[in-house]
Amino acid sequence: AQTVTQSQPEMSVQEAETVTLSCTYDTSESDYYLFWYKQPPSRQMILVIRQEAYKQQNATENRFSVNFQKAAKSFSLKISDSQLGDAAMYFCAYRSLTGTASKLTFGTGTRLQVTL
Amino acid sequence: KAGVTQTPRYLIKTRGQQVTLSCSPISGHRSVSWYQQTPGQGLQFLFEYFSETQRNKGNFPGRFSGRQFSNSRSEMNVSTLELGDSALYLCASGQGGGETQYFGPGTRLLVL
């Protein structure tokens, strides 16, 4: 079974600064997707970014980018120019491409605080 | 396109009762997955439906069940509620392959 580990329960960043959230995962599969979801106080899970394992290029979405190290099974999220609205819980998630299952396996989350 | 919708948004029940939660996926999406989120256990997968068939199931007791209708809307039922069933129940829809799942706003269930 796949596992996802987020070792940073809480992180803090000043507005306009850069922060990196860590995520490692364990799998024996070679094809999979990795995601970062954001959950603000409203509790709505919002997709931040997605990475396909077969792609060597790191995904980027505006101020959000990932550092995907497949051999190390590491998938960190970098947030540049942090904004107050970035404050939320961030979850790393793994999704297998084996078979037809669409199950997401989540990490325990990192709470990001953004200070002035 | 409208997003994933879930009803009701909040629910209070007492132990022993049963509850039904509803989820309407994004138009064109045929896969609906359900997740339970609690402070102690985090986000846990309940089950996934695709084209009215349960395709995958998490490690939950048989009190938790679901179904999907021909229009892809899904319902989740919990019978004989226990205090530990208090949680945020999230529904996510996708097109059915390995691509992204999009989440609804969730239903907060409180069992007294």
mmCIF file of C-alpha atoms in Angstrom:
data_model
loop_
_atom_site.group_PDB
_atom_site.id
_atom_site.type_symbol
_atom_site.label_atom_id
_atom_site.label_comp_id
_atom_site.label_asym_id
_atom_site.label_seq_id
_atom_site.Cartn_x
_atom_site.Cartn_y
_atom_site.Cartn_z
ATOM 1 C CA ALA A 1 0.000 0.000 0.000
ATOM 2 C CA GLN A 2 1.111 3.496 -0.747
ATOM 3 C CA THR A 3 1.853 5.956 2.030
ATOM 4 C CA VAL A 4 2.314 9.704 1.984
ATOM 5 C CA THR A 5 4.278 11.547 4.661
ATOM 6 C CA GLN A 6 4.252 15.244 5.438
ATOM 7 C CA SER A 7 6.748 15.817 8.210
ATOM 8 C CA GLN A 8 5.980 19.483 8.818
ATOM 9 C CA PRO A 9 2.748 19.884 10.813
ATOM 10 C CA GLU A 10 3.039 23.680 10.699
ATOM 11 C CA MET A 11 4.981 26.218 8.707
ATOM 12 C CA SER A 12 5.068 30.004 8.793
ATOM 13 C CA VAL A 13 6.081 32.471 6.092
ATOM 14 C CA GLN A 14 6.079 36.221 5.815
ATOM 15 C CA GLU A 15 4.051 37.874 3.129
ATOM 16 C CA ALA A 16 5.957 38.125 -0.167
ATOM 17 C CA GLU A 17 8.493 35.515 0.923
ATOM 18 C CA THR A 18 8.979 31.979 -0.367
ATOM 19 C CA VAL A 19 8.175 28.784 1.497
ATOM 20 C CA THR A 20 8.654 25.109 0.684
ATOM 21 C CA LEU A 21 6.409 22.353 1.980
ATOM 22 C CA SER A 22 7.802 18.823 2.047
ATOM 23 C CA CYS A 23 6.198 15.561 1.056
ATOM 24 C CA THR A 24 7.608 12.065 0.663
ATOM 25 C CA TYR A 25 5.778 8.975 -0.473
ATOM 26 C CA ASP A 26 6.311 5.280 -0.642
ATOM 27 C CA THR A 27 5.264 3.174 -3.614
ATOM 28 C CA SER A 28 6.457 0.306 -5.723
ATOM 29 C CA GLU A 29 4.619 1.584 -8.779
ATOM 30 C CA SER A 30 6.203 3.474 -11.633
ATOM 31 C CA ASP A 31 3.125 5.288 -12.939
ATOM 32 C CA TYR A 32 1.138 7.562 -10.698
ATOM 33 C CA TYR A 33 -0.008 11.106 -10.112
ATOM 34 C CA LEU A 34 0.912 13.405 -7.266
ATOM 35 C CA PHE A 35 -1.138 16.363 -6.132
ATOM 36 C CA TRP A 36 -1.064 19.242 -3.742
ATOM 37 C CA TYR A 37 -4.440 20.325 -2.426
ATOM 38 C CA LYS A 38 -5.163 23.377 -0.316
ATOM 39 C CA GLN A 39 -7.874 23.416 2.345
ATOM 40 C CA PRO A 40 -8.670 26.907 3.666
ATOM 41 C CA PRO A 41 -10.875 27.465 6.736
ATOM 42 C CA SER A 42 -13.956 26.962 4.559
ATOM 43 C CA ARG A 43 -12.821 23.291 4.366
ATOM 44 C CA GLN A 44 -13.199 23.171 0.581
ATOM 45 C CA MET A 45 -10.353 21.145 -0.931
ATOM 46 C CA ILE A 46 -8.828 23.093 -3.792
ATOM 47 C CA LEU A 47 -6.382 21.663 -6.294
ATOM 48 C CA VAL A 48 -3.103 23.562 -6.289
ATOM 49 C CA ILE A 49 -0.939 21.568 -8.651
ATOM 50 C CA ARG A 50 -0.574 18.158 -10.261
ATOM 51 C CA GLN A 51 2.468 16.154 -11.342
ATOM 52 C CA GLU A 52 2.478 13.088 -13.559
ATOM 53 C CA ALA A 53 5.232 10.693 -12.539
ATOM 54 C CA TYR A 54 6.281 9.991 -16.120
ATOM 55 C CA LYS A 55 7.061 13.667 -16.692
ATOM 56 C CA GLN A 56 10.548 14.751 -15.751
ATOM 57 C CA GLN A 57 9.664 18.422 -15.906
ATOM 58 C CA ASN A 58 8.447 19.904 -12.659
ATOM 59 C CA ALA A 59 4.909 21.286 -12.741
ATOM 60 C CA THR A 60 4.318 24.995 -12.289
ATOM 61 C CA GLU A 61 1.122 26.976 -11.731
ATOM 62 C CA ASN A 62 1.731 30.707 -11.354
ATOM 63 C CA ARG A 63 3.346 31.188 -7.916
ATOM 64 C CA PHE A 64 3.238 27.467 -7.139
ATOM 65 C CA SER A 65 5.852 25.000 -8.310
ATOM 66 C CA VAL A 66 6.993 21.547 -7.317
ATOM 67 C CA ASN A 67 10.312 19.812 -6.972
ATOM 68 C CA PHE A 68 9.612 16.236 -8.015
ATOM 69 C CA GLN A 69 12.411 13.770 -7.294
ATOM 70 C CA LYS A 70 11.115 10.402 -8.459
ATOM 71 C CA ALA A 71 14.061 8.314 -7.321
ATOM 72 C CA ALA A 72 13.973 9.882 -3.878
ATOM 73 C CA LYS A 73 10.157 9.715 -3.814
ATOM 74 C CA SER A 74 9.994 13.341 -2.844
ATOM 75 C CA PHE A 75 7.437 15.923 -3.954
ATOM 76 C CA SER A 76 7.831 19.352 -2.375
ATOM 77 C CA LEU A 77 5.697 22.425 -3.028
ATOM 78 C CA LYS A 78 7.244 25.865 -3.346
ATOM 79 C CA ILE A 79 5.066 28.915 -2.897
ATOM 80 C CA SER A 80 6.644 32.137 -4.119
ATOM 81 C CA ASP A 81 5.569 35.671 -3.221
ATOM 82 C CA SER A 82 3.335 34.327 -0.440
ATOM 83 C CA GLN A 83 0.016 36.051 0.054
ATOM 84 C CA LEU A 84 -2.346 36.179 3.025
ATOM 85 C CA GLY A 85 -4.801 34.116 1.029
ATOM 86 C CA ASP A 86 -2.290 31.263 0.887
ATOM 87 C CA ALA A 87 -2.871 30.545 4.567
ATOM 88 C CA ALA A 88 -4.457 27.093 4.722
ATOM 89 C CA MET A 89 -3.841 23.398 5.292
ATOM 90 C CA TYR A 90 -1.899 21.864 2.448
ATOM 91 C CA PHE A 91 -2.249 18.187 1.664
ATOM 92 C CA CYS A 92 0.007 16.112 -0.517
ATOM 93 C CA ALA A 93 -1.793 13.241 -2.248
ATOM 94 C CA TYR A 94 -0.870 10.192 -4.294
ATOM 95 C CA ARG A 95 -3.002 8.512 -6.895
ATOM 96 C CA SER A 96 -2.164 5.182 -8.490
ATOM 97 C CA LEU A 97 -2.609 4.592 -12.194
ATOM 98 C CA THR A 98 -2.645 0.835 -11.732
ATOM 99 C CA GLY A 99 -5.962 -0.624 -12.705
ATOM 100 C CA THR A 100 -8.994 1.613 -12.624
ATOM 101 C CA ALA A 101 -8.945 2.712 -8.999
ATOM 102 C CA SER A 102 -9.200 6.430 -8.452
ATOM 103 C CA LYS A 103 -8.355 6.464 -4.767
ATOM 104 C CA LEU A 104 -6.316 9.353 -3.404
ATOM 105 C CA THR A 105 -3.975 8.664 -0.505
ATOM 106 C CA PHE A 106 -3.353 11.800 1.521
ATOM 107 C CA GLY A 107 -0.633 12.929 3.862
ATOM 108 C CA THR A 108 -1.485 14.375 7.261
ATOM 109 C CA GLY A 109 -1.207 17.947 6.051
ATOM 110 C CA THR A 110 0.866 21.036 6.751
ATOM 111 C CA ARG A 111 -0.762 24.116 8.207
ATOM 112 C CA LEU A 112 0.691 27.210 6.573
ATOM 113 C CA GLN A 113 0.506 30.543 8.348
ATOM 114 C CA VAL A 114 1.225 33.746 6.434
ATOM 115 C CA THR A 115 2.279 36.735 8.512
ATOM 116 C CA LEU A 116 2.567 40.408 7.664
ATOM 117 C CA LYS B 1 -19.121 24.591 -15.489
ATOM 118 C CA ALA B 2 -20.666 24.285 -12.078
ATOM 119 C CA GLY B 3 -18.505 22.622 -9.465
ATOM 120 C CA VAL B 4 -19.201 19.621 -7.298
ATOM 121 C CA THR B 5 -22.171 20.198 -5.016
ATOM 122 C CA GLN B 6 -22.975 18.428 -1.782
ATOM 123 C CA THR B 7 -26.132 18.477 0.278
ATOM 124 C CA PRO B 8 -26.802 19.052 3.032
ATOM 125 C CA ARG B 9 -23.864 21.172 4.165
ATOM 126 C CA TYR B 10 -24.469 20.572 7.859
ATOM 127 C CA LEU B 11 -26.239 17.799 9.666
ATOM 128 C CA ILE B 12 -26.842 16.904 13.294
ATOM 129 C CA LYS B 13 -27.974 13.394 14.160
ATOM 130 C CA THR B 14 -28.164 11.242 17.242
ATOM 131 C CA ARG B 15 -26.552 7.878 17.837
ATOM 132 C CA GLY B 16 -28.379 5.015 16.218
ATOM 133 C CA GLN B 17 -29.963 7.094 13.484
ATOM 134 C CA GLN B 18 -29.100 6.795 9.836
ATOM 135 C CA VAL B 19 -28.105 9.531 7.405
ATOM 136 C CA THR B 20 -27.931 10.024 3.655
ATOM 137 C CA LEU B 21 -25.573 12.497 2.018
ATOM 138 C CA SER B 22 -25.796 13.572 -1.593
ATOM 139 C CA CYS B 23 -23.188 14.577 -4.143
ATOM 140 C CA SER B 24 -23.655 15.977 -7.648
ATOM 141 C CA PRO B 25 -20.489 15.789 -9.748
ATOM 142 C CA ILE B 26 -19.230 18.221 -12.327
ATOM 143 C CA SER B 27 -21.136 17.819 -15.561
ATOM 144 C CA GLY B 28 -19.571 15.096 -17.686
ATOM 145 C CA HIS B 29 -17.735 13.460 -14.807
ATOM 146 C CA ARG B 30 -18.604 9.814 -14.299
ATOM 147 C CA SER B 31 -16.510 9.026 -11.239
ATOM 148 C CA VAL B 32 -17.531 10.010 -7.727
ATOM 149 C CA SER B 33 -15.396 9.289 -4.690
ATOM 150 C CA TRP B 34 -16.176 9.810 -1.026
ATOM 151 C CA TYR B 35 -13.727 10.666 1.742
ATOM 152 C CA GLN B 36 -14.074 11.057 5.484
ATOM 153 C CA GLN B 37 -12.021 13.716 7.240
ATOM 154 C CA THR B 38 -11.539 13.697 11.003
ATOM 155 C CA PRO B 39 -8.930 15.363 13.226
ATOM 156 C CA GLY B 40 -7.702 11.995 14.455
ATOM 157 C CA GLN B 41 -7.638 9.911 11.282
ATOM 158 C CA GLY B 42 -7.163 12.609 8.664
ATOM 159 C CA LEU B 43 -8.517 12.040 5.175
ATOM 160 C CA GLN B 44 -9.625 8.499 4.514
ATOM 161 C CA PHE B 45 -11.060 7.028 1.344
ATOM 162 C CA LEU B 46 -14.528 5.524 1.664
ATOM 163 C CA PHE B 47 -15.459 4.349 -1.826
ATOM 164 C CA GLU B 48 -15.580 5.257 -5.469
ATOM 165 C CA TYR B 49 -18.363 4.843 -7.983
ATOM 166 C CA PHE B 50 -18.027 4.865 -11.731
ATOM 167 C CA SER B 51 -20.928 4.392 -14.118
ATOM 168 C CA GLU B 52 -23.202 3.266 -11.278
ATOM 169 C CA THR B 53 -20.769 0.571 -10.101
ATOM 170 C CA GLN B 54 -18.639 0.585 -6.993
ATOM 171 C CA ARG B 55 -15.115 0.400 -8.313
ATOM 172 C CA ASN B 56 -13.081 0.710 -5.154
ATOM 173 C CA LYS B 57 -13.768 0.550 -1.438
ATOM 174 C CA GLY B 58 -11.848 1.722 1.593
ATOM 175 C CA ASN B 59 -11.560 0.063 4.959
ATOM 176 C CA PHE B 60 -14.838 1.093 6.543
ATOM 177 C CA PRO B 61 -17.533 -1.050 8.173
ATOM 178 C CA GLY B 62 -20.591 -2.146 6.267
ATOM 179 C CA ARG B 63 -22.631 0.616 7.928
ATOM 180 C CA PHE B 64 -21.165 2.872 5.279
ATOM 181 C CA SER B 65 -22.674 2.340 1.863
ATOM 182 C CA GLY B 66 -23.244 4.272 -1.289
ATOM 183 C CA ARG B 67 -24.727 4.256 -4.706
ATOM 184 C CA GLN B 68 -24.568 6.137 -7.945
ATOM 185 C CA PHE B 69 -27.407 6.999 -10.247
ATOM 186 C CA SER B 70 -27.517 7.075 -14.032
ATOM 187 C CA ASN B 71 -26.948 10.844 -14.006
ATOM 188 C CA SER B 72 -23.739 10.251 -12.002
ATOM 189 C CA ARG B 73 -25.143 11.773 -8.829
ATOM 190 C CA SER B 74 -24.124 9.774 -5.803
ATOM 191 C CA GLU B 75 -25.472 9.190 -2.356
ATOM 192 C CA MET B 76 -23.711 7.933 0.710
ATOM 193 C CA ASN B 77 -25.573 6.317 3.568
ATOM 194 C CA VAL B 78 -24.426 5.659 7.106
ATOM 195 C CA SER B 79 -26.643 3.476 9.237
ATOM 196 C CA THR B 80 -26.670 3.100 13.021
ATOM 197 C CA LEU B 81 -24.623 6.223 13.563
ATOM 198 C CA GLU B 82 -21.886 6.255 16.161
ATOM 199 C CA LEU B 83 -20.236 9.224 17.847
ATOM 200 C CA GLY B 84 -17.063 8.473 15.892
ATOM 201 C CA ASP B 85 -18.870 9.061 12.617
ATOM 202 C CA SER B 86 -18.791 12.796 13.315
ATOM 203 C CA ALA B 87 -16.676 14.131 10.487
ATOM 204 C CA LEU B 88 -16.469 16.169 7.351
ATOM 205 C CA TYR B 89 -17.551 14.031 4.412
ATOM 206 C CA LEU B 90 -16.041 15.107 1.140
ATOM 207 C CA CYS B 91 -17.128 14.092 -2.301
ATOM 208 C CA ALA B 92 -14.867 14.347 -5.333
ATOM 209 C CA SER B 93 -15.620 13.881 -8.997
ATOM 210 C CA GLY B 94 -13.445 13.021 -11.954
ATOM 211 C CA GLN B 95 -13.687 11.748 -15.463
ATOM 212 C CA GLY B 96 -12.800 8.238 -14.383
ATOM 213 C CA GLY B 97 -9.195 7.801 -15.349
ATOM 214 C CA GLY B 98 -6.093 8.801 -13.428
ATOM 215 C CA GLU B 99 -6.653 12.491 -13.745
ATOM 216 C CA THR B 100 -7.576 15.084 -11.196
ATOM 217 C CA GLN B 101 -10.423 14.759 -8.742
ATOM 218 C CA TYR B 102 -12.322 17.917 -7.872
ATOM 219 C CA PHE B 103 -13.855 18.250 -4.457
ATOM 220 C CA GLY B 104 -17.158 19.569 -3.229
ATOM 221 C CA PRO B 105 -17.540 21.793 -0.164
ATOM 222 C CA GLY B 106 -18.268 18.840 2.102
ATOM 223 C CA THR B 107 -20.992 17.865 4.529
ATOM 224 C CA ARG B 108 -20.263 18.344 8.208
ATOM 225 C CA LEU B 109 -21.948 15.602 10.213
ATOM 226 C CA LEU B 110 -22.223 15.839 13.972
ATOM 227 C CA VAL B 111 -23.459 12.781 15.854
ATOM 228 C CA LEU B 112 -24.703 13.427 19.386
#
